[in-house]
Tab-separated table of C-alpha atoms and ligand atoms in Angstrom:
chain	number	residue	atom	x	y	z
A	345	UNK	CA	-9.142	-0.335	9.845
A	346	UNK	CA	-9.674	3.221	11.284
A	347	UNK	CA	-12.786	1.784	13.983
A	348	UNK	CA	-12.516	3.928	17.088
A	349	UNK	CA	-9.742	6.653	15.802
A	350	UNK	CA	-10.407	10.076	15.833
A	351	UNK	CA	-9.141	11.842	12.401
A	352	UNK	CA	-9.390	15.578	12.964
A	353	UNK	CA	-9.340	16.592	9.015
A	354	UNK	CA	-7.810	20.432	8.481
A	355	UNK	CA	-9.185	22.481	5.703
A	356	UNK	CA	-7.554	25.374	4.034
A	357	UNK	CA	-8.577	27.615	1.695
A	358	UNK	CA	-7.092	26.056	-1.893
A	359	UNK	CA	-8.957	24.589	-5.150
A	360	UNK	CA	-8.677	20.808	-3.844
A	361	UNK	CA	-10.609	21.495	-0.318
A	362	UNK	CA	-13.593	19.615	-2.744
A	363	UNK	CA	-11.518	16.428	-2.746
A	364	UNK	CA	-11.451	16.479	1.164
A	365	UNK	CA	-14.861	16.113	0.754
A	366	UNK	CA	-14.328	12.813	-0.131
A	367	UNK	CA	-11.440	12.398	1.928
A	368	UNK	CA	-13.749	13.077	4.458
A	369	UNK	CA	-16.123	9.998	3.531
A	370	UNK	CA	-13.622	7.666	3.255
A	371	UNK	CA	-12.402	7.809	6.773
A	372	UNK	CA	-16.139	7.599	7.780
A	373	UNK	CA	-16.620	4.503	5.748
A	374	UNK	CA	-13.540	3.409	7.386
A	375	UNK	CA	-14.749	3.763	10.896
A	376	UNK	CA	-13.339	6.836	11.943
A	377	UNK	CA	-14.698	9.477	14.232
A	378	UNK	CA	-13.811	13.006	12.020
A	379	UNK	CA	-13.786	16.149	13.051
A	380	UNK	CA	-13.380	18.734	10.714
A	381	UNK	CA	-11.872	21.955	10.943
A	382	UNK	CA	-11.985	24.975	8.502
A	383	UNK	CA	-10.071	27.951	7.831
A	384	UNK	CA	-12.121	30.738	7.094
A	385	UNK	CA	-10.514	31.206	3.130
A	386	UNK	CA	-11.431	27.582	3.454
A	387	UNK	CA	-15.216	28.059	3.692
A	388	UNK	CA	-15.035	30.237	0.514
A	389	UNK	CA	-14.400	26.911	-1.349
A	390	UNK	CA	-16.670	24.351	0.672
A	391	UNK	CA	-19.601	24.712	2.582
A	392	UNK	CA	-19.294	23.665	6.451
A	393	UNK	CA	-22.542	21.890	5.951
A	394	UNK	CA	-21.002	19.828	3.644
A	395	UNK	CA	-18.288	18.127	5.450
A	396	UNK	CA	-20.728	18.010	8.528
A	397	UNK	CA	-23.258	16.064	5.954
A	398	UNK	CA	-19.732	13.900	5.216
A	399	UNK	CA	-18.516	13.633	8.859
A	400	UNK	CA	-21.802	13.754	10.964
A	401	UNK	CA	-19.904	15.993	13.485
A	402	UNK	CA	-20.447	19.440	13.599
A	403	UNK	CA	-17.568	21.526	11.321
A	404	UNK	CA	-15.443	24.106	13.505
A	405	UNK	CA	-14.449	27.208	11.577
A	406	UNK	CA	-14.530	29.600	14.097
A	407	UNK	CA	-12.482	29.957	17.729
A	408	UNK	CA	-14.838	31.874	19.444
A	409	UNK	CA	-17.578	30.091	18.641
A	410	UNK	CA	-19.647	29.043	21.776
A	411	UNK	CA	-21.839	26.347	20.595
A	412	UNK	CA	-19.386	23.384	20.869
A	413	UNK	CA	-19.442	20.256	22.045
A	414	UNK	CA	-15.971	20.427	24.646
A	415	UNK	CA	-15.137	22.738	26.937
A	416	UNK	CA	-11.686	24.096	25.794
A	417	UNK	CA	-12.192	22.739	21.941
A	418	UNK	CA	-9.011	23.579	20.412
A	419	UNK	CA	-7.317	21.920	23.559
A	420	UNK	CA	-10.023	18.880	24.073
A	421	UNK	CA	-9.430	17.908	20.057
A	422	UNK	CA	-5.765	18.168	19.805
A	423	UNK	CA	-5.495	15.635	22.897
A	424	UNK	CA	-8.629	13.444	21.394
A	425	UNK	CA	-7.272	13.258	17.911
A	426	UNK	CA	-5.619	9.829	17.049
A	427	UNK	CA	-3.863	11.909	14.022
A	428	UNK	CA	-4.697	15.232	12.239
A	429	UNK	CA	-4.644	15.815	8.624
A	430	UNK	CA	-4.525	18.996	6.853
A	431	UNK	CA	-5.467	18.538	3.116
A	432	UNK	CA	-5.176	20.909	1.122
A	433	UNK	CA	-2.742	22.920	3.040
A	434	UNK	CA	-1.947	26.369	1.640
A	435	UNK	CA	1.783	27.991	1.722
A	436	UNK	CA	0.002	30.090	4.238
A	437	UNK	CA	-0.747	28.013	6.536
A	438	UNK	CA	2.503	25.531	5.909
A	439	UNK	CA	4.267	29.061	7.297
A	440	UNK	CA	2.276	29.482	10.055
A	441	UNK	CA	2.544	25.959	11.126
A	442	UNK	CA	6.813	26.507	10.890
A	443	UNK	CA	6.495	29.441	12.966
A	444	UNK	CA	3.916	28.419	15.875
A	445	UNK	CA	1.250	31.117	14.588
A	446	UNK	CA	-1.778	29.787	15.969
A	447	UNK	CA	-4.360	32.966	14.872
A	448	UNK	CA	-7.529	30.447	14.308
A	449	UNK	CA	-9.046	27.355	15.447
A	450	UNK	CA	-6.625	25.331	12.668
A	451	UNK	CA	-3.360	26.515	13.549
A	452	UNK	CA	-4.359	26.389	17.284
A	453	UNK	CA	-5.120	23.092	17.025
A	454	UNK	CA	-2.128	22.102	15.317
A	455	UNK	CA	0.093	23.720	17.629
A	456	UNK	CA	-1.782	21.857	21.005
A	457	UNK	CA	-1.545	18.470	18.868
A	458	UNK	CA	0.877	15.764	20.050
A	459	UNK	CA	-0.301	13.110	17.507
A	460	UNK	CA	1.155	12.825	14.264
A	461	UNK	CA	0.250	15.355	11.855
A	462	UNK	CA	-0.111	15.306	8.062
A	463	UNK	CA	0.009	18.027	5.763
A	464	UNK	CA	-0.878	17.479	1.997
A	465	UNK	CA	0.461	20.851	0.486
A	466	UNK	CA	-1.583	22.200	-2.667
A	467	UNK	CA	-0.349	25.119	-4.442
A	468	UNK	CA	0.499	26.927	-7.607
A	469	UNK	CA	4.054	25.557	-8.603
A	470	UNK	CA	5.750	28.947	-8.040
A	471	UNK	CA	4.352	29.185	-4.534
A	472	UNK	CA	5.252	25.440	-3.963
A	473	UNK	CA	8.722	25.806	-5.274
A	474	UNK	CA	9.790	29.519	-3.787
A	475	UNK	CA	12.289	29.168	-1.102
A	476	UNK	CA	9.979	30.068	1.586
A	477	UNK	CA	7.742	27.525	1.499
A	478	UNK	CA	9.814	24.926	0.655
A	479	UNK	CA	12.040	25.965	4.361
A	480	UNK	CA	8.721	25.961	5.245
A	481	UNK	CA	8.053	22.671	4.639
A	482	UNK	CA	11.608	21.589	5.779
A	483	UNK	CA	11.184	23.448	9.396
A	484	UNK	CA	7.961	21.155	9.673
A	485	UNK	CA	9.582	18.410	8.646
A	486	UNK	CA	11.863	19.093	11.846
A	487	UNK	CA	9.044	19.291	14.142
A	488	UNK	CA	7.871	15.737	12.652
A	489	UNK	CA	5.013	16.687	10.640
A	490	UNK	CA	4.654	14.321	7.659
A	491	UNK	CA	4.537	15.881	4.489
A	492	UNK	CA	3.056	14.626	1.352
A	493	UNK	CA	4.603	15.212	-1.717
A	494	UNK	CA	2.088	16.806	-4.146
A	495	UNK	CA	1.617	15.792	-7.674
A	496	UNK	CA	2.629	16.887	-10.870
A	497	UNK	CA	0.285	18.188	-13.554
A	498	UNK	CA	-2.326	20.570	-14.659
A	499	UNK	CA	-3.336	23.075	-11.905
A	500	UNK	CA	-6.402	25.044	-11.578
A	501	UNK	CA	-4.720	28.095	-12.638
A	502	UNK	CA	-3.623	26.522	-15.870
A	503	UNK	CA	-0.319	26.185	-15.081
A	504	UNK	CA	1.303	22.895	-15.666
A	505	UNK	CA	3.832	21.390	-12.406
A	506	UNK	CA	4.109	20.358	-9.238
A	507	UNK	CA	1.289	21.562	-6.697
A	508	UNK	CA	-1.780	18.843	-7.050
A	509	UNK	CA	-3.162	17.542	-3.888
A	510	UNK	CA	-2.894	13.630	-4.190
A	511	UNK	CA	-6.542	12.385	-4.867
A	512	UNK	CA	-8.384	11.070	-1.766
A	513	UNK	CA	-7.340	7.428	-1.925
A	514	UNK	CA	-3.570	8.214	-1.945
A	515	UNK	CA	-4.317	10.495	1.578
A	516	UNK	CA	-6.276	7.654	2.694
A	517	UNK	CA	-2.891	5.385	2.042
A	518	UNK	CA	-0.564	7.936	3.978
A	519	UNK	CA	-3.242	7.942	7.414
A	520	UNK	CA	-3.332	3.865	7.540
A	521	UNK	CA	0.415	3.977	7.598
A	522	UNK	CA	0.804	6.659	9.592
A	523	UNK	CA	-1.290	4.836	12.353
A	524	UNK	CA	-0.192	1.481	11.711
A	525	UNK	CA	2.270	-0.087	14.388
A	526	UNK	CA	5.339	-0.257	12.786
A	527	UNK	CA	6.508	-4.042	13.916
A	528	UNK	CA	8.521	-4.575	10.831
A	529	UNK	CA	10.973	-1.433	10.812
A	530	UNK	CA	14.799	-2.658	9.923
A	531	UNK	CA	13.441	-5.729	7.894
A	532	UNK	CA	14.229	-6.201	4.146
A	533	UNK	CA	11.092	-8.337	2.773
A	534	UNK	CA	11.120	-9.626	-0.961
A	535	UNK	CA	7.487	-10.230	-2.493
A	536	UNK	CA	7.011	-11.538	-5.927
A	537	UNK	CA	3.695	-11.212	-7.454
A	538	UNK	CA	1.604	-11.722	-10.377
A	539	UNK	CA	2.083	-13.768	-13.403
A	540	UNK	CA	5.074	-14.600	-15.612
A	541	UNK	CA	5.188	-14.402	-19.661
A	542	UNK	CA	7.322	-17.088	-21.527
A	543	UNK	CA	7.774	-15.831	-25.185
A	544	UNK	CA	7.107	-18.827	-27.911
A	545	UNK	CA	7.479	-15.498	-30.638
A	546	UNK	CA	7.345	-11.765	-30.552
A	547	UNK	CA	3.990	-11.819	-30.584
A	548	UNK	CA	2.784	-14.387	-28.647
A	549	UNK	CA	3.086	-16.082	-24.887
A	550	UNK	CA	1.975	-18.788	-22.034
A	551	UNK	CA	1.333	-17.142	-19.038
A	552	UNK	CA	-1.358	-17.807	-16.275
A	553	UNK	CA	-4.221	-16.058	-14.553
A	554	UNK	CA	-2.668	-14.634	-11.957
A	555	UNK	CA	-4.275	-10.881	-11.131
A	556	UNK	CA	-0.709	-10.357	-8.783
A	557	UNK	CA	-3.564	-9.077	-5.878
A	558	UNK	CA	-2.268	-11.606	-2.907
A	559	UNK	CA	1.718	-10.656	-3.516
A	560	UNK	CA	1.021	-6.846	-3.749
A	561	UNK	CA	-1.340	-7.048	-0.486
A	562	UNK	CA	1.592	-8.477	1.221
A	563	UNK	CA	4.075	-6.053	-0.229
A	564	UNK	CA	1.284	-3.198	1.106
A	565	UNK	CA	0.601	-4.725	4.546
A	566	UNK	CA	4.524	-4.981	5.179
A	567	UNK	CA	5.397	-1.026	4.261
A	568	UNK	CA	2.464	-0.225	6.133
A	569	UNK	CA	4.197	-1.694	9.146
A	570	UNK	CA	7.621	-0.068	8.370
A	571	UNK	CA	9.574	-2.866	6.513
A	572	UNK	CA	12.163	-1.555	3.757
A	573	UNK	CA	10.001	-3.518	0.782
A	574	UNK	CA	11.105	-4.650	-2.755
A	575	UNK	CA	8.398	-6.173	-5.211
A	576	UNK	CA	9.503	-8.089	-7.897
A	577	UNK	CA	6.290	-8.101	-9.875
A	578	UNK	CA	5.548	-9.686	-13.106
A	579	UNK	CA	2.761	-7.706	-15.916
A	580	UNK	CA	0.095	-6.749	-13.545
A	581	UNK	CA	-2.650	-4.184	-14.058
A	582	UNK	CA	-1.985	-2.949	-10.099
A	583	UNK	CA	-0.055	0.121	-9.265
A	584	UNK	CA	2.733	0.002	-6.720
A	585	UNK	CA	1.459	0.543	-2.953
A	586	UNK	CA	2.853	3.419	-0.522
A	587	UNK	CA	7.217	3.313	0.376
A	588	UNK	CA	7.244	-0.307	-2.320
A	589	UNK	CA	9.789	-0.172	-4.610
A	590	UNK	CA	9.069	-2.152	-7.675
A	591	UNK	CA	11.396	-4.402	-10.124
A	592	UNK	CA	9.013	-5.354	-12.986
A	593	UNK	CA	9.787	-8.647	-14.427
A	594	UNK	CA	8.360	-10.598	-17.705
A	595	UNK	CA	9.830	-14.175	-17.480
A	596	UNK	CA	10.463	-17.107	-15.345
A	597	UNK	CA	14.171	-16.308	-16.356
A	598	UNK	CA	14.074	-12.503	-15.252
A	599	UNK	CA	12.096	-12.753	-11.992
A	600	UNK	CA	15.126	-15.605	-10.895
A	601	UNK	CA	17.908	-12.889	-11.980
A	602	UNK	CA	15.678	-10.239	-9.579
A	603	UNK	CA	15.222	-12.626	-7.024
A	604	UNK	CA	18.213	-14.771	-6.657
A	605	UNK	CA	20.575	-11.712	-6.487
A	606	UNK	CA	18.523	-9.725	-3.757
A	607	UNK	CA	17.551	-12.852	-1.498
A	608	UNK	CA	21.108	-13.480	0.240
A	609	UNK	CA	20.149	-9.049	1.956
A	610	UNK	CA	16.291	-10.075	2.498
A	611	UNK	CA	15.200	-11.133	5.790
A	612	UNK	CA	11.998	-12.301	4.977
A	613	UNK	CA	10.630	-13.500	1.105
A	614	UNK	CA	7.140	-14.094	0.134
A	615	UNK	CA	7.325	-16.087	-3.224
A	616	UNK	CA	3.234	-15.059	-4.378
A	617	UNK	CA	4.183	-15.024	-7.791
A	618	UNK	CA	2.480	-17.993	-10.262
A	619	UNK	CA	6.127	-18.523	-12.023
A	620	UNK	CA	5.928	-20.466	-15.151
A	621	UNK	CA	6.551	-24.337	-14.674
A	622	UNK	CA	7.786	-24.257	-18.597
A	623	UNK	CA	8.914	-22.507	-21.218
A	624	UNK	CA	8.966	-22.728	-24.904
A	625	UNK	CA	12.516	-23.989	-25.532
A	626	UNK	CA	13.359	-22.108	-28.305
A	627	UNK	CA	11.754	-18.627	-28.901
A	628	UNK	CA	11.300	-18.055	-32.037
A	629	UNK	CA	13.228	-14.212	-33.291
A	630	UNK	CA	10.607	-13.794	-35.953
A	631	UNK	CA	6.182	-13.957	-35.852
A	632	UNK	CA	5.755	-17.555	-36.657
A	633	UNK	CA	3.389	-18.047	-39.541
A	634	UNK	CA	0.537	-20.360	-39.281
A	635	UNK	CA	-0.159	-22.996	-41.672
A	636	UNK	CA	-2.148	-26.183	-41.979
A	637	UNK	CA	-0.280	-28.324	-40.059
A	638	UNK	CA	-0.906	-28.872	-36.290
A	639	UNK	CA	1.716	-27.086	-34.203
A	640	UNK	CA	3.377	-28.112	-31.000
A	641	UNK	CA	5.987	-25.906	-28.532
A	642	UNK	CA	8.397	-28.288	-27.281
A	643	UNK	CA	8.723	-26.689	-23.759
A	644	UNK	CA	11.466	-27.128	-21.163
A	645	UNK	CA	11.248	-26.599	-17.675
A	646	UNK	CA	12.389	-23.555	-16.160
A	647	UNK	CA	14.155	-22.928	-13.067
A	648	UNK	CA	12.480	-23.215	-9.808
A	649	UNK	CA	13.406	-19.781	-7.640
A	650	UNK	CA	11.719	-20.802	-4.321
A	651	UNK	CA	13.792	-24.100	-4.702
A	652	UNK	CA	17.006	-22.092	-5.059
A	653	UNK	CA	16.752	-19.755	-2.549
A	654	UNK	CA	15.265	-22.369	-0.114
A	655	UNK	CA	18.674	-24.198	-0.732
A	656	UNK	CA	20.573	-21.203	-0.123
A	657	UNK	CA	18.455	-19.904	3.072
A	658	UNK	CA	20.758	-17.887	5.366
A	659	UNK	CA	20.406	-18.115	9.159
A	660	UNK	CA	17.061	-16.410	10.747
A	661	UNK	CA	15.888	-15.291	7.195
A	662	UNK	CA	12.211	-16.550	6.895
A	663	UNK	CA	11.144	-17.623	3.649
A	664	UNK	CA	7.583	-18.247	2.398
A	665	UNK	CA	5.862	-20.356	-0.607
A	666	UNK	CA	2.525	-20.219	-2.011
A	667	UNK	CA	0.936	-23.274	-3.483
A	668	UNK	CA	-2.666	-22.853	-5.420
A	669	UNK	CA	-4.093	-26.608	-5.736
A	670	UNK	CA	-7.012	-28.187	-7.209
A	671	UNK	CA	-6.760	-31.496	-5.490
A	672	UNK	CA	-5.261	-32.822	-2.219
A	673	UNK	CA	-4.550	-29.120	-1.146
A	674	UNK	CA	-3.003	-29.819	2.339
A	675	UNK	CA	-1.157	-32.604	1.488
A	676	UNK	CA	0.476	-31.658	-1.922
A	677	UNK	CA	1.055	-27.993	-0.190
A	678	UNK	CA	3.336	-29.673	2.908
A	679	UNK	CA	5.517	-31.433	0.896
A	680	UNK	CA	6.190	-28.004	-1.155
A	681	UNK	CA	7.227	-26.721	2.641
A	682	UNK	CA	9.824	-29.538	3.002
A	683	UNK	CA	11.067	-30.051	-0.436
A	684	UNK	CA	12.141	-26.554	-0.952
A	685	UNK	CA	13.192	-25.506	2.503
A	686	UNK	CA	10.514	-23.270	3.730
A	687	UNK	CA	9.414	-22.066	6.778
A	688	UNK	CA	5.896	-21.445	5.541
A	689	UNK	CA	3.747	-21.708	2.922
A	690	UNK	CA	0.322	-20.109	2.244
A	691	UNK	CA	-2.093	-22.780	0.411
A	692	UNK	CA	-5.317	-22.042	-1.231
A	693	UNK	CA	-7.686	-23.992	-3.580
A	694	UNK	CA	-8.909	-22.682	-6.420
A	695	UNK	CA	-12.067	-24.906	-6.239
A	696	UNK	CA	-12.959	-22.157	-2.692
A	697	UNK	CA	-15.421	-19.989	-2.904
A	698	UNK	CA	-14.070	-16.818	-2.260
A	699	UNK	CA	-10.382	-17.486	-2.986
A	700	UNK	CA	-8.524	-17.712	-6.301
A	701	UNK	CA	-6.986	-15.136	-8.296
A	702	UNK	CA	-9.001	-11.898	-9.419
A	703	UNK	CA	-10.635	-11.543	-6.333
A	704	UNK	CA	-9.794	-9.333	-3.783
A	705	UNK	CA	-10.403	-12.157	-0.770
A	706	UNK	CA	-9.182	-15.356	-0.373
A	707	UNK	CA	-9.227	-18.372	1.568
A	708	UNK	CA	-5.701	-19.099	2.873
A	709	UNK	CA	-4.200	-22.184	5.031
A	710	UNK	CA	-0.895	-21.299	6.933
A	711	UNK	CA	1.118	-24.399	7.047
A	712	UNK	CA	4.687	-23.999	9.145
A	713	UNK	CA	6.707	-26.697	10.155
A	714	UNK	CA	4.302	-27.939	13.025
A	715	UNK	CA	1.382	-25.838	12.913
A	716	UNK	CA	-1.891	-25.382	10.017
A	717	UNK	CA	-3.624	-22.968	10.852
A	718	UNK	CA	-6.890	-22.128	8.649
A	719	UNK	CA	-7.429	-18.221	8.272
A	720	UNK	CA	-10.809	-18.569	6.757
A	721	UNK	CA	-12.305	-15.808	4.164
A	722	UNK	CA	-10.569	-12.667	4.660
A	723	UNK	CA	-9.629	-10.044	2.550
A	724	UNK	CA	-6.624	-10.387	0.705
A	725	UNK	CA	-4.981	-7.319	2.716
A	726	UNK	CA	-6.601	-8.762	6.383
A	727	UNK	CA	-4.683	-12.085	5.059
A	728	UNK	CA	-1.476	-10.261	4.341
A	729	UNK	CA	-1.547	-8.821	7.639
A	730	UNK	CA	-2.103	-12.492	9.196
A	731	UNK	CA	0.374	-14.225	6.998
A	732	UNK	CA	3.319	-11.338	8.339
A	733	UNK	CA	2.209	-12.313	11.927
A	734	UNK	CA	2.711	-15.305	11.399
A	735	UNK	CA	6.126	-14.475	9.815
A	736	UNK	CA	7.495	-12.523	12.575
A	737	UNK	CA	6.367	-15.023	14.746
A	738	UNK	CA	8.356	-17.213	13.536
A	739	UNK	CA	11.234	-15.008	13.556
A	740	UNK	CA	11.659	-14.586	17.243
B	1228	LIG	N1	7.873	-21.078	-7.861
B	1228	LIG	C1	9.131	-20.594	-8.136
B	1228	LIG	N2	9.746	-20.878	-9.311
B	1228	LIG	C2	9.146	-21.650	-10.221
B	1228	LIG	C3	7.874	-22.173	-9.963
B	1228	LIG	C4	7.258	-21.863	-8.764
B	1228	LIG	O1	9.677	-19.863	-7.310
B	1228	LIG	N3	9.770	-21.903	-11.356
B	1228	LIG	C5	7.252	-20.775	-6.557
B	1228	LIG	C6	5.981	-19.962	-6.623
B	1228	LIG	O2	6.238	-18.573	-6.550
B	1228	LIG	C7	5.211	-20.457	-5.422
B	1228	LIG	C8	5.631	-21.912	-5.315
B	1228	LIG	O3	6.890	-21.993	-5.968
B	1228	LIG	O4	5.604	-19.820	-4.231
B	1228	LIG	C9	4.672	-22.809	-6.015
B	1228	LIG	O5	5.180	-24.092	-5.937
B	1228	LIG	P1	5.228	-25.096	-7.170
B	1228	LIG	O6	5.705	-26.382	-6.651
B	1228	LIG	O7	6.039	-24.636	-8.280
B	1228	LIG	O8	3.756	-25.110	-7.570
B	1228	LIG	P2	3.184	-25.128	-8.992
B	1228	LIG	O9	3.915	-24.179	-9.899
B	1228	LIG	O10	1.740	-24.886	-8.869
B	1228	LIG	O11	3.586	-26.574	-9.484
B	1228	LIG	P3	2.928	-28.038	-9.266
B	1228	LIG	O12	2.647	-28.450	-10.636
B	1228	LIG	O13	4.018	-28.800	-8.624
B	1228	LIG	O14	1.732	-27.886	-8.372
């Protein structure tokens, strides 16, 4: 996702500079171009050799250095970098950065830089909470850095609170949005995901294989591109992406209560959850003891959500079904478009290879009103990102 940006990477001198390290690799692995530059405090922490081994550019620490690969380098990276992070980023250099103190090759940079511009403050929680920094981190704010919220927990002076550095992925999380085009700002989208649990006792339940992967994609791929995202998720194993706000669910009968009473405000809904067909029809209050007879669950039919909110589709809102087959995929999947009202639905067989539900690709078919359109095997995120272009498309 990152192929041909240029990540300059800012390194203070704190504890989590190590984790940069494999911040650092990520972003390669990504695709980026990364250019690291060091404080010196920061060098106390981390070799430069290090993230040059990690980046495979050389590491800048010092201004006045002359053997460098621009002319004017502070100057010639600012205007090169696609975004600049600085993780970790001391209270130090959080109030140089709110004053315009540009005293080394960091804060020089920083101040030269018209991209956007991350800062991933890591700190001792008195530091992080003192007045100062925290109008620190307010004045930056104003001049449109982004700052991200450190975590809670033990710190490296033994003090327990606020002042981690998020671990690498979550950094990783905050740069794709950042530099993703933000085509879906204003919308409300509704995603339901995973599977649903129908009680029969206490103890026990039907539910379905669902892994939840292809609804939270979507609900990832559409923050990423600015839309205002709630995911009504059933029991999943996954933990909620970047700006999602989650409503966790169990049954059929409590993912229609989320969903019917936030679809008439959603713009656009992505039904990816595998909602029970049936459930038992009469719970039982109390662990049902087994004996030697044969035992059968008389099971009624639950209600169908897409159906309902299909029925009730307001003008321009865009609503989309999923349909996992084993037979007659195309066929079967089109006449779930037209009996419930939808303007798209995303069909895959579970007899693919390299679809289905624990995996993270899958084989999708886009099927609108007048179009199919095959995506082929894609990740589920790259399909996310395919099936919301098709969405918006459909919008205009
Ligand atoms: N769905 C729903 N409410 C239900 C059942 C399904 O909203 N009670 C939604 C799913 O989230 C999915 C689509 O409907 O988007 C699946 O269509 P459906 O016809 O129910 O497919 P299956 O459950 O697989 O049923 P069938 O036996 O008809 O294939």
């Amino acid at each position: 996702m990152l192929k041909g940006k240029t990540i300059v990477v800012g390194v203070t001198g704190g504890i989590a500079a190590y984790k940069s390290v494999i911040l650092v690799s990520e972003l390669k692995k990504q695709g980026a171009n990364v250019h690291v530059v060091m404080t010196k405090n920061a060098t106390e922490f981390v070799t430069p050799l290090t993230f040059e081994t990690r980046s495979g550019n050389r590491c800048i620490s010092d201004m006045f250095e002359r053997n460098f690969e621009y002319d004017v380098k502070h100057i010639s990276l600012a205007k090169a970098a696609d975004l600049i992070i600085v993780a970790p980023a001391t209270a130090n250099f959080i109030a140089k950065a709110a004053h315009g103190i540009a005293d080394d090759m960091l804060t020089t940079v920083i101040l030269a830089a018209k991209c956007p511009k991350l800062v991933a403050p890591a700190m001792n929680t008195a530091m992080y909470e003192n007045p100062a920094t925290q109008d620190n981190l307010k004045k930056i704010q104003e001049y449109g850095f982004e700052v991200i919220e450190p975590n809670e927990g033990l710190l490296a002076c033994g003090d327990e609170g606020k002042g981690k550095m998020p671990e690498p992925s979550e950094l990783l999380e905050h740069i794709l949005y950042a530099l993703t085009e933000k085509d879906m700002q204003g919308l409300s989208v509704l995603v339901t995901a995973g599977p649903t649990q129908e009680a029969i006792d206490p103890v026990r339940y039907i539910t379905n294989h669902s892994s939840g992967k292809m609804g939270y994609e979507i609900a990832h791929a559409a923050a990423m591109r600015g839309a205002d995202v709630t995911l009504v998720s059933g029991p999943t194993a996954l933990s909620v992406p970047l700006n999602v706000s989650r409503v966790d669910i169990t049954s059929s009968a409590d993912m229609y209560d989320a969903v019917v009473q936030r679809a008439p405000k959603t713009d656009m809904l992505f039904k990816a959850a595998a909602v029970a067909d049936y459930t038992p029809a009469d719970p039982a209050d109390h662990k049902l003891k087994k004996s030697d007879d044969e035992l059968s669950i008389p099971l009624t039919r639950t209600r169908d959500i897409l159906a309902e909110v299909g029925a009730n589709k307001k003008a321009g809102q865009i609503i989309c079904g999923f349909a996992m087959e084993t037979e007659d995929l195309l066929k079967n999947a089109r006449a779930k478009l037209e009996k419930k009202n939808l303007d798209m639905i995303c069909a895959n067989s579970l007899r693919t290879e390299g679809a289905g539900f624990a995996g993270d690709t899958n084989v999708v078919t886009l099927i609108t009103k007048d179009e199919t359109i095959e995506l082929g095997k894609l990740t589920k995120l790259e399909t996310a990102h395919r099936i919301l272009d098709k969405a918006l498309e459909i919008r205009k």
